[in-house]
Structures are given as structure tokens and as C-alpha cells.
Amino acid sequence: MGLLTSRMGNAAIVERRNLWFLLSLVLILPGILLMAWRGVTGNSLLPLSIDYTGGVQWEIRFDEPARPEAVRAILLRAGLADTTAFQVQDDRTVQLKLKAIDNQVKERLEGEIEAEIGPFDEQFFRNIGPAIGSEVSRAAGLAILVAVVGILIYITAAFRHLNHATRYGACAVFALAHDVLVTLSFISIMSLVAAWEVDALFLTAVLTVIGFSVNDTIVVFDRIRENQRRYQGESFARIANRSLVETLQRSLATQVTALLVLVAILVLGGATLQQFMATLIVGLVSGTYSSLCNATPILVAWEERRFLVKAGVADPAPVPAA
């Protein structure tokens, strides 16, 4: 193994599960409580963008070339956070999509746009329906449910020669649920801090996180299966800890490579991609964390019938570097 594995040889990851479970609770609970508060006060659990609620489409043509970003900035200052602006036809025509506004707000925006950017003619101003209706949302929910059941069946079948094979699948599904909750908590908090709203790209981010989440978990579980044959005299906790240490470098290297690309897009991409990229980064980091620090420790706790580690219990013996 590499240098990282050598340095992690004495790590007792599974025996520190109290810490990992507490950290997960800290990451998830604030956002979920905020969602619950929104629901109690009569709002949607998460603030929805015009992709879900519908809004208006507004096309204006300036006398001189104009940047869509400048027009969008004016609407953002007016409190219309969920606004997209892009050029159509030529560099003088800008099309906007925003939440429904009344005539008074529209007239005020027209005055501000003309004062800051220049005179323009309105091409059209019309209502648009939601891009993602209830049928699409139900289909996405059904897809997630089918994916969860499929993962449970697949992992149970793949580990059928081990004792309690169903537990491996259940722990992988738990890690997946953890990552979705972390992602929801993040967007819930950011809706309060930065007025973020749930749009079509958020749904894409969640589905992507689900796809990536189970990957590292299966790698660790497969190493546990191999090490159970190789170290038959060792306790399950020690075998699990050994397997985590042996796969740690591979898991981190894979995720860091993906994160470098995502961070580059987050920093260099446009403003419309930043929320999507940030959500995806949080979800992927959570996926790596849950695979290493949640799925396997929960499996060990289940096998030992001891969810939390009591003070004074010895850690697994050091894992020698290969």
C-alpha cells in the first residue's frame, strides 16, 4: 500500500464510530429542522424555483449591445433570486425567466434597467408553466425507490456467501440515505443564507449523488469479504478496520480526482452553474465520508449488536501496512 496507508496503519476507524455518528447528526439535523420549520409555517419544505412553480418569460431588445449578466444583476437586487438571463438572436436581445411579478414591480424594473443599461423595446412578457411538474417529480421519486431496492437486492446477492448478507445491502442503503439527507440539509441552509432555491439541476445533483454514493461502499465491503477469508482468526471489527485502511487511499484518490474537476467548474463556471456544482461537491464528499465512516461502522455495530462504543473499550489492533 502507499504512504497514506502506512500512516493510517494504527487508525481505529470503526471503534470511533461514536464520533462519526455524531458528526453526521451535526451535518444533517440543522437543515432538516429548518425544513420542518418551513413545513409547519405553511411553506414548502424547500424553496422552489420557477422550474417547479412556473413564472414569466420576458424578452427585451436594447438599442445597443447589452450583457445578460447586467440585466440579471438588477433583478437580483430587486429580490428576484431565481432569475435566468441569456442572449437570443443577437447581442442586443435578452430573454429573462423569473417568478411572477405584478405590473408595479415590472414598471419599477423597467425604469431601473433603462437607467442603468439603456433604452429597450419589450418583445413579449408572458406566463410560463413549471418545467418540472408533479408527474416528473413522482417519476424521480419512483426512480430513487427502484434504485434503492435494486442496490439492496444486488449487494445481498453479491455477498450471499457471507453471514447476514442482507446487512451489507441495508448498510449501503443507509449510507445512500445519509448522503441525500446531507444534500437536502445543505440546500436548506443555503436557502436561508444565500436565498438558494430548488431547481431542475438540484434534482439532477441528487440523482448523481445517489449514483456515486454506493460505489466506495461496495469497494470496502468487497475488501471485507476478501479479508474474512484471509484472516479467519480475527474479529469482525478488526477485519473491517483493516479493510477500511487498505481501501482508503483508493477511495480518496478517486474522489479527489473528481472533486478537482468540479471545483474548477465551480470557480470558473458561470453563476448559473455554481449552485449545482456546490450541491454536487457536498454530495460527493458526503458519499466518500459515509462509505468510510458510516456504512462499515454500522455494519460492525450490527454484527456486534452494539451500536455505540463504550468508554474504555479497546480499539482494534494496529493494521500492518502491506
Short mmCIF file of C-alpha atoms in Angstrom, two decimals:
data_model
loop_
_atom_site.label_atom_id
_atom_site.label_comp_id
_atom_site.label_asym_id
_atom_site.label_seq_id
_atom_site.Cartn_x
_atom_site.Cartn_y
_atom_site.Cartn_z
CA MET A 1 0.00 0.00 0.00
CA GLY A 2 1.02 3.63 -0.30
CA LEU A 3 2.33 6.19 2.14
CA LEU A 4 -1.16 7.12 3.30
CA THR A 5 -1.97 3.51 4.15
CA SER A 6 1.27 3.18 6.10
CA ARG A 7 0.48 6.26 8.17
CA MET A 8 -3.09 5.10 8.77
CA GLY A 9 -2.00 1.68 9.97
CA ASN A 10 -2.84 2.46 13.60
CA ALA A 11 -6.20 4.08 12.85
CA ALA A 12 -9.20 2.53 14.58
CA ILE A 13 -11.92 3.88 12.32
CA VAL A 14 -14.76 1.55 13.28
CA GLU A 15 -14.12 1.94 17.01
CA ARG A 16 -14.51 5.71 16.70
CA ARG A 17 -17.99 5.36 15.30
CA ASN A 18 -19.46 7.43 18.14
CA LEU A 19 -17.62 10.42 16.67
CA TRP A 20 -18.67 9.66 13.08
CA PHE A 21 -22.33 9.23 14.04
CA LEU A 22 -22.28 12.50 16.00
CA LEU A 23 -20.69 14.34 13.08
CA SER A 24 -23.36 13.02 10.71
CA LEU A 25 -26.06 14.20 13.10
CA VAL A 26 -24.49 17.67 13.24
CA LEU A 27 -24.40 17.83 9.43
CA ILE A 28 -27.97 16.66 8.92
CA LEU A 29 -30.04 17.94 11.84
CA PRO A 30 -29.88 21.75 11.33
CA GLY A 31 -31.09 21.63 7.73
CA ILE A 32 -33.80 19.06 8.47
CA LEU A 33 -35.07 21.16 11.39
CA LEU A 34 -35.18 24.19 9.08
CA MET A 35 -37.18 22.16 6.55
CA ALA A 36 -39.58 21.08 9.31
CA TRP A 37 -39.99 24.70 10.41
CA ARG A 38 -40.83 25.74 6.86
CA GLY A 39 -43.42 22.98 6.66
CA VAL A 40 -45.01 23.94 9.99
CA THR A 41 -45.28 27.58 8.91
CA GLY A 42 -47.20 26.59 5.79
CA ASN A 43 -44.40 26.81 3.22
CA SER A 44 -42.91 24.10 1.05
CA LEU A 45 -40.17 22.10 2.80
CA LEU A 46 -37.64 23.63 0.41
CA PRO A 47 -37.97 26.92 -1.53
CA LEU A 48 -38.94 26.01 -5.09
CA SER A 49 -37.74 27.81 -8.20
CA ILE A 50 -39.80 28.62 -11.27
CA ASP A 51 -38.82 25.19 -12.62
CA TYR A 52 -41.40 23.85 -10.16
CA THR A 53 -43.75 26.79 -9.64
CA GLY A 54 -43.83 28.47 -13.04
CA GLY A 55 -43.30 32.19 -13.66
CA VAL A 56 -42.91 34.62 -16.54
CA GLN A 57 -40.78 34.85 -19.67
CA TRP A 58 -39.69 38.36 -20.59
CA GLU A 59 -37.81 39.29 -23.76
CA ILE A 60 -36.41 42.79 -24.27
CA ARG A 61 -34.35 44.30 -27.10
CA PHE A 62 -31.91 47.13 -26.38
CA ASP A 63 -30.82 49.87 -28.75
CA GLU A 64 -27.19 48.98 -28.01
CA PRO A 65 -25.44 45.67 -27.17
CA ALA A 66 -26.18 44.57 -23.59
CA ARG A 67 -24.86 41.84 -21.33
CA PRO A 68 -27.44 39.43 -19.82
CA GLU A 69 -25.43 39.39 -16.58
CA ALA A 70 -26.01 43.13 -16.13
CA VAL A 71 -29.76 42.74 -16.58
CA ARG A 72 -29.86 39.77 -14.20
CA ALA A 73 -27.95 41.74 -11.55
CA ILE A 74 -30.70 44.37 -11.50
CA LEU A 75 -33.37 41.73 -10.93
CA LEU A 76 -31.29 40.06 -8.23
CA ARG A 77 -31.05 43.36 -6.36
CA ALA A 78 -34.83 43.57 -6.55
CA GLY A 79 -35.09 40.27 -4.65
CA LEU A 80 -35.82 38.02 -7.65
CA ALA A 81 -33.18 35.42 -6.81
CA ASP A 82 -34.40 32.74 -9.19
CA THR A 83 -33.80 34.66 -12.42
CA THR A 84 -32.04 33.45 -15.55
CA ALA A 85 -30.91 35.78 -18.33
CA PHE A 86 -29.42 34.90 -21.69
CA GLN A 87 -28.95 36.37 -25.14
CA VAL A 88 -31.15 35.35 -28.05
CA GLN A 89 -30.87 36.27 -31.74
CA ASP A 90 -28.10 38.85 -31.28
CA ASP A 91 -26.14 40.78 -28.64
CA ARG A 92 -28.94 43.30 -28.15
CA THR A 93 -31.77 40.90 -27.24
CA VAL A 94 -32.01 39.45 -23.73
CA GLN A 95 -34.54 36.91 -22.55
CA LEU A 96 -35.39 36.59 -18.86
CA LYS A 97 -37.14 33.89 -16.85
CA LEU A 98 -38.31 34.92 -13.41
CA LYS A 99 -41.05 34.45 -10.87
CA ALA A 100 -44.42 36.07 -11.47
CA ILE A 101 -44.46 39.81 -10.74
CA ASP A 102 -47.22 42.41 -10.75
CA ASN A 103 -47.36 45.49 -13.00
CA GLN A 104 -45.99 47.79 -10.32
CA VAL A 105 -42.84 45.71 -9.86
CA LYS A 106 -42.48 45.33 -13.62
CA GLU A 107 -42.65 49.10 -14.15
CA ARG A 108 -40.04 49.69 -11.46
CA LEU A 109 -37.72 47.12 -13.04
CA GLU A 110 -38.18 48.68 -16.47
CA GLY A 111 -37.11 52.04 -15.08
CA GLU A 112 -34.03 50.61 -13.38
CA ILE A 113 -32.98 48.63 -16.46
CA GLU A 114 -33.36 51.65 -18.72
CA ALA A 115 -31.48 53.91 -16.29
CA GLU A 116 -28.52 51.55 -15.86
CA ILE A 117 -28.23 49.85 -19.24
CA GLY A 118 -30.17 51.88 -21.78
CA PRO A 119 -33.49 52.16 -23.63
CA PHE A 120 -35.15 48.98 -24.87
CA ASP A 121 -38.29 47.65 -26.51
CA GLU A 122 -40.32 44.84 -24.98
CA GLN A 123 -40.72 41.90 -27.36
CA PHE A 124 -43.06 39.90 -25.12
CA PHE A 125 -43.98 39.29 -21.49
CA ARG A 126 -45.90 36.06 -20.90
CA ASN A 127 -46.64 33.48 -18.24
CA ILE A 128 -44.93 30.09 -18.40
CA GLY A 129 -45.82 26.85 -16.62
CA PRO A 130 -43.48 24.80 -14.44
CA ALA A 131 -40.74 22.92 -16.32
CA ILE A 132 -40.90 20.11 -13.77
CA GLY A 133 -44.45 19.11 -12.94
CA SER A 134 -45.79 16.74 -10.34
CA GLU A 135 -45.55 13.81 -12.76
CA VAL A 136 -41.81 14.34 -13.27
CA SER A 137 -41.28 14.67 -9.52
CA ARG A 138 -43.19 11.45 -8.89
CA ALA A 139 -41.18 9.70 -11.60
CA ALA A 140 -37.93 10.86 -9.98
CA GLY A 141 -39.12 9.63 -6.59
CA LEU A 142 -40.06 6.28 -8.11
CA ALA A 143 -36.64 6.08 -9.79
CA ILE A 144 -34.94 6.65 -6.43
CA LEU A 145 -37.08 3.94 -4.81
CA VAL A 146 -36.31 1.47 -7.59
CA ALA A 147 -32.58 2.29 -7.30
CA VAL A 148 -32.65 1.68 -3.54
CA VAL A 149 -34.42 -1.67 -3.92
CA GLY A 150 -32.07 -2.64 -6.76
CA ILE A 151 -28.98 -1.79 -4.70
CA LEU A 152 -30.31 -3.79 -1.75
CA ILE A 153 -31.02 -6.84 -3.91
CA TYR A 154 -27.73 -6.62 -5.83
CA ILE A 155 -25.48 -6.28 -2.78
CA THR A 156 -27.36 -9.01 -0.91
CA ALA A 157 -26.90 -11.33 -3.89
CA ALA A 158 -23.23 -10.38 -4.37
CA PHE A 159 -22.44 -11.15 -0.71
CA ARG A 160 -24.77 -14.14 -0.40
CA HIS A 161 -21.93 -16.47 0.68
CA LEU A 162 -21.28 -14.38 3.80
CA ASN A 163 -23.28 -14.49 7.01
CA HIS A 164 -26.03 -11.86 7.20
CA ALA A 165 -25.64 -10.79 3.56
CA THR A 166 -28.74 -8.63 3.78
CA ARG A 167 -26.99 -6.41 6.33
CA TYR A 168 -24.42 -5.36 3.73
CA GLY A 169 -27.16 -4.15 1.41
CA ALA A 170 -29.04 -2.41 4.21
CA CYS A 171 -25.90 -0.56 5.36
CA ALA A 172 -25.20 0.59 1.80
CA VAL A 173 -28.76 1.92 1.53
CA PHE A 174 -28.35 3.68 4.89
CA ALA A 175 -25.20 5.41 3.61
CA LEU A 176 -27.10 6.44 0.48
CA ALA A 177 -29.92 7.91 2.59
CA HIS A 178 -27.31 9.73 4.69
CA ASP A 179 -25.89 11.41 1.58
CA VAL A 180 -29.31 12.50 0.34
CA LEU A 181 -30.12 13.96 3.77
CA VAL A 182 -26.80 15.83 3.88
CA THR A 183 -27.53 17.26 0.43
CA LEU A 184 -31.04 18.31 1.46
CA SER A 185 -29.71 19.84 4.66
CA PHE A 186 -27.11 21.80 2.69
CA ILE A 187 -29.60 23.27 0.23
CA SER A 188 -31.99 24.03 3.11
CA ILE A 189 -29.33 26.01 4.97
CA MET A 190 -28.17 27.77 1.79
CA SER A 191 -31.75 28.81 1.07
CA LEU A 192 -31.60 30.76 4.33
CA VAL A 193 -28.04 32.06 3.92
CA ALA A 194 -27.93 32.83 0.19
CA ALA A 195 -31.58 32.60 -0.94
CA TRP A 196 -30.94 29.44 -2.97
CA GLU A 197 -33.93 27.64 -4.45
CA VAL A 198 -34.51 24.10 -5.64
CA ASP A 199 -34.37 23.96 -9.43
CA ALA A 200 -34.14 21.26 -12.08
CA LEU A 201 -30.37 20.98 -11.65
CA PHE A 202 -30.81 20.18 -7.95
CA LEU A 203 -32.80 17.09 -8.87
CA THR A 204 -30.00 16.15 -11.26
CA ALA A 205 -27.43 16.64 -8.49
CA VAL A 206 -29.34 14.40 -6.06
CA LEU A 207 -29.67 11.62 -8.64
CA THR A 208 -25.94 11.91 -9.41
CA VAL A 209 -25.04 11.70 -5.71
CA ILE A 210 -27.15 8.55 -5.39
CA GLY A 211 -25.27 7.02 -8.32
CA PHE A 212 -21.87 7.79 -6.81
CA SER A 213 -22.77 7.08 -3.18
CA VAL A 214 -22.76 3.31 -3.26
CA ASN A 215 -19.51 2.98 -5.23
CA ASP A 216 -16.99 3.31 -2.38
CA THR A 217 -19.24 1.32 -0.06
CA ILE A 218 -19.14 -1.71 -2.35
CA VAL A 219 -15.34 -1.43 -2.66
CA VAL A 220 -14.92 -1.54 1.13
CA PHE A 221 -17.45 -4.36 1.56
CA ASP A 222 -15.70 -6.38 -1.15
CA ARG A 223 -12.39 -5.99 0.69
CA ILE A 224 -14.10 -7.13 3.91
CA ARG A 225 -15.25 -10.25 2.07
CA GLU A 226 -11.70 -10.97 0.89
CA ASN A 227 -10.16 -10.35 4.30
CA GLN A 228 -12.67 -12.58 6.05
CA ARG A 229 -11.24 -15.49 4.07
CA ARG A 230 -7.67 -14.32 4.55
CA TYR A 231 -7.79 -13.53 8.30
CA GLN A 232 -10.25 -16.07 9.66
CA GLY A 233 -8.95 -15.83 13.23
CA GLU A 234 -9.52 -12.09 13.58
CA SER A 235 -12.60 -10.38 14.97
CA PHE A 236 -15.04 -8.84 12.53
CA ALA A 237 -14.27 -5.33 13.83
CA ARG A 238 -10.57 -5.76 13.17
CA ILE A 239 -11.19 -7.18 9.69
CA ALA A 240 -13.49 -4.28 8.87
CA ASN A 241 -10.97 -1.75 10.14
CA ARG A 242 -8.19 -3.41 8.13
CA SER A 243 -10.36 -3.28 5.02
CA LEU A 244 -11.10 0.42 5.51
CA VAL A 245 -7.42 1.26 5.86
CA GLU A 246 -6.49 -0.81 2.80
CA THR A 247 -9.08 0.89 0.57
CA LEU A 248 -8.70 4.39 1.98
CA GLN A 249 -6.06 5.56 -0.48
CA ARG A 250 -8.01 4.29 -3.47
CA SER A 251 -11.26 5.91 -2.28
CA LEU A 252 -9.66 9.28 -1.59
CA ALA A 253 -7.68 9.31 -4.83
CA THR A 254 -10.81 8.61 -6.87
CA GLN A 255 -12.87 11.28 -5.16
CA VAL A 256 -10.15 13.94 -5.16
CA THR A 257 -9.75 13.50 -8.92
CA ALA A 258 -13.47 14.06 -9.45
CA LEU A 259 -13.59 16.95 -6.98
CA LEU A 260 -10.76 18.81 -8.72
CA VAL A 261 -12.85 18.95 -11.89
CA LEU A 262 -15.99 20.02 -10.02
CA VAL A 263 -14.17 22.72 -8.06
CA ALA A 264 -12.67 24.08 -11.29
CA ILE A 265 -16.16 24.35 -12.80
CA LEU A 266 -17.46 25.91 -9.57
CA VAL A 267 -14.77 28.60 -9.63
CA LEU A 268 -14.54 29.24 -13.36
CA GLY A 269 -18.08 28.43 -14.49
CA GLY A 270 -20.95 30.84 -14.72
CA ALA A 271 -23.20 31.87 -11.85
CA THR A 272 -26.00 29.62 -13.09
CA LEU A 273 -23.82 26.53 -12.50
CA GLN A 274 -22.47 27.44 -9.08
CA GLN A 275 -25.41 26.15 -7.05
CA PHE A 276 -25.43 22.87 -8.98
CA MET A 277 -21.67 22.39 -8.62
CA ALA A 278 -21.65 23.25 -4.91
CA THR A 279 -24.50 20.81 -4.23
CA LEU A 280 -22.76 18.09 -6.22
CA ILE A 281 -19.47 18.65 -4.36
CA VAL A 282 -21.18 18.41 -0.97
CA GLY A 283 -22.98 15.24 -2.03
CA LEU A 284 -19.83 13.53 -3.35
CA VAL A 285 -17.80 14.44 -0.25
CA SER A 286 -20.63 13.08 1.88
CA GLY A 287 -20.64 9.91 -0.22
CA THR A 288 -16.97 9.23 0.48
CA TYR A 289 -17.40 10.06 4.16
CA SER A 290 -20.47 7.85 4.62
CA SER A 291 -18.85 4.89 2.84
CA LEU A 292 -15.82 5.00 5.12
CA CYS A 293 -17.23 6.31 8.39
CA ASN A 294 -20.89 5.26 8.39
CA ALA A 295 -21.65 2.19 6.28
CA THR A 296 -18.84 -0.01 7.62
CA PRO A 297 -19.08 1.12 11.28
CA ILE A 298 -22.85 0.48 11.18
CA LEU A 299 -22.19 -2.98 9.74
CA VAL A 300 -19.74 -3.69 12.56
CA ALA A 301 -22.20 -2.37 15.16
CA TRP A 302 -24.90 -4.61 13.70
CA GLU A 303 -22.65 -7.67 13.77
CA GLU A 304 -21.53 -6.91 17.33
CA ARG A 305 -25.06 -5.90 18.41
CA ARG A 306 -23.51 -2.79 19.93
CA PHE A 307 -24.39 0.49 18.20
CA LEU A 308 -22.18 2.79 20.28
CA VAL A 309 -18.71 2.08 21.68
CA LYS A 310 -18.49 2.35 25.45
CA ALA A 311 -15.63 4.28 27.02
CA GLY A 312 -12.65 2.10 27.83
CA VAL A 313 -13.26 -0.44 25.07
CA ALA A 314 -10.01 -1.21 23.30
CA ASP A 315 -9.52 -0.22 19.69
CA PRO A 316 -8.78 -2.87 17.08
CA ALA A 317 -5.16 -3.91 16.94
CA PRO A 318 -2.95 -1.91 14.56
CA VAL A 319 -3.23 -2.88 10.93
CA PRO A 320 0.18 -3.60 9.41
CA ALA A 321 0.85 -1.86 6.13
CA ALA A 322 1.01 -4.23 3.18
#
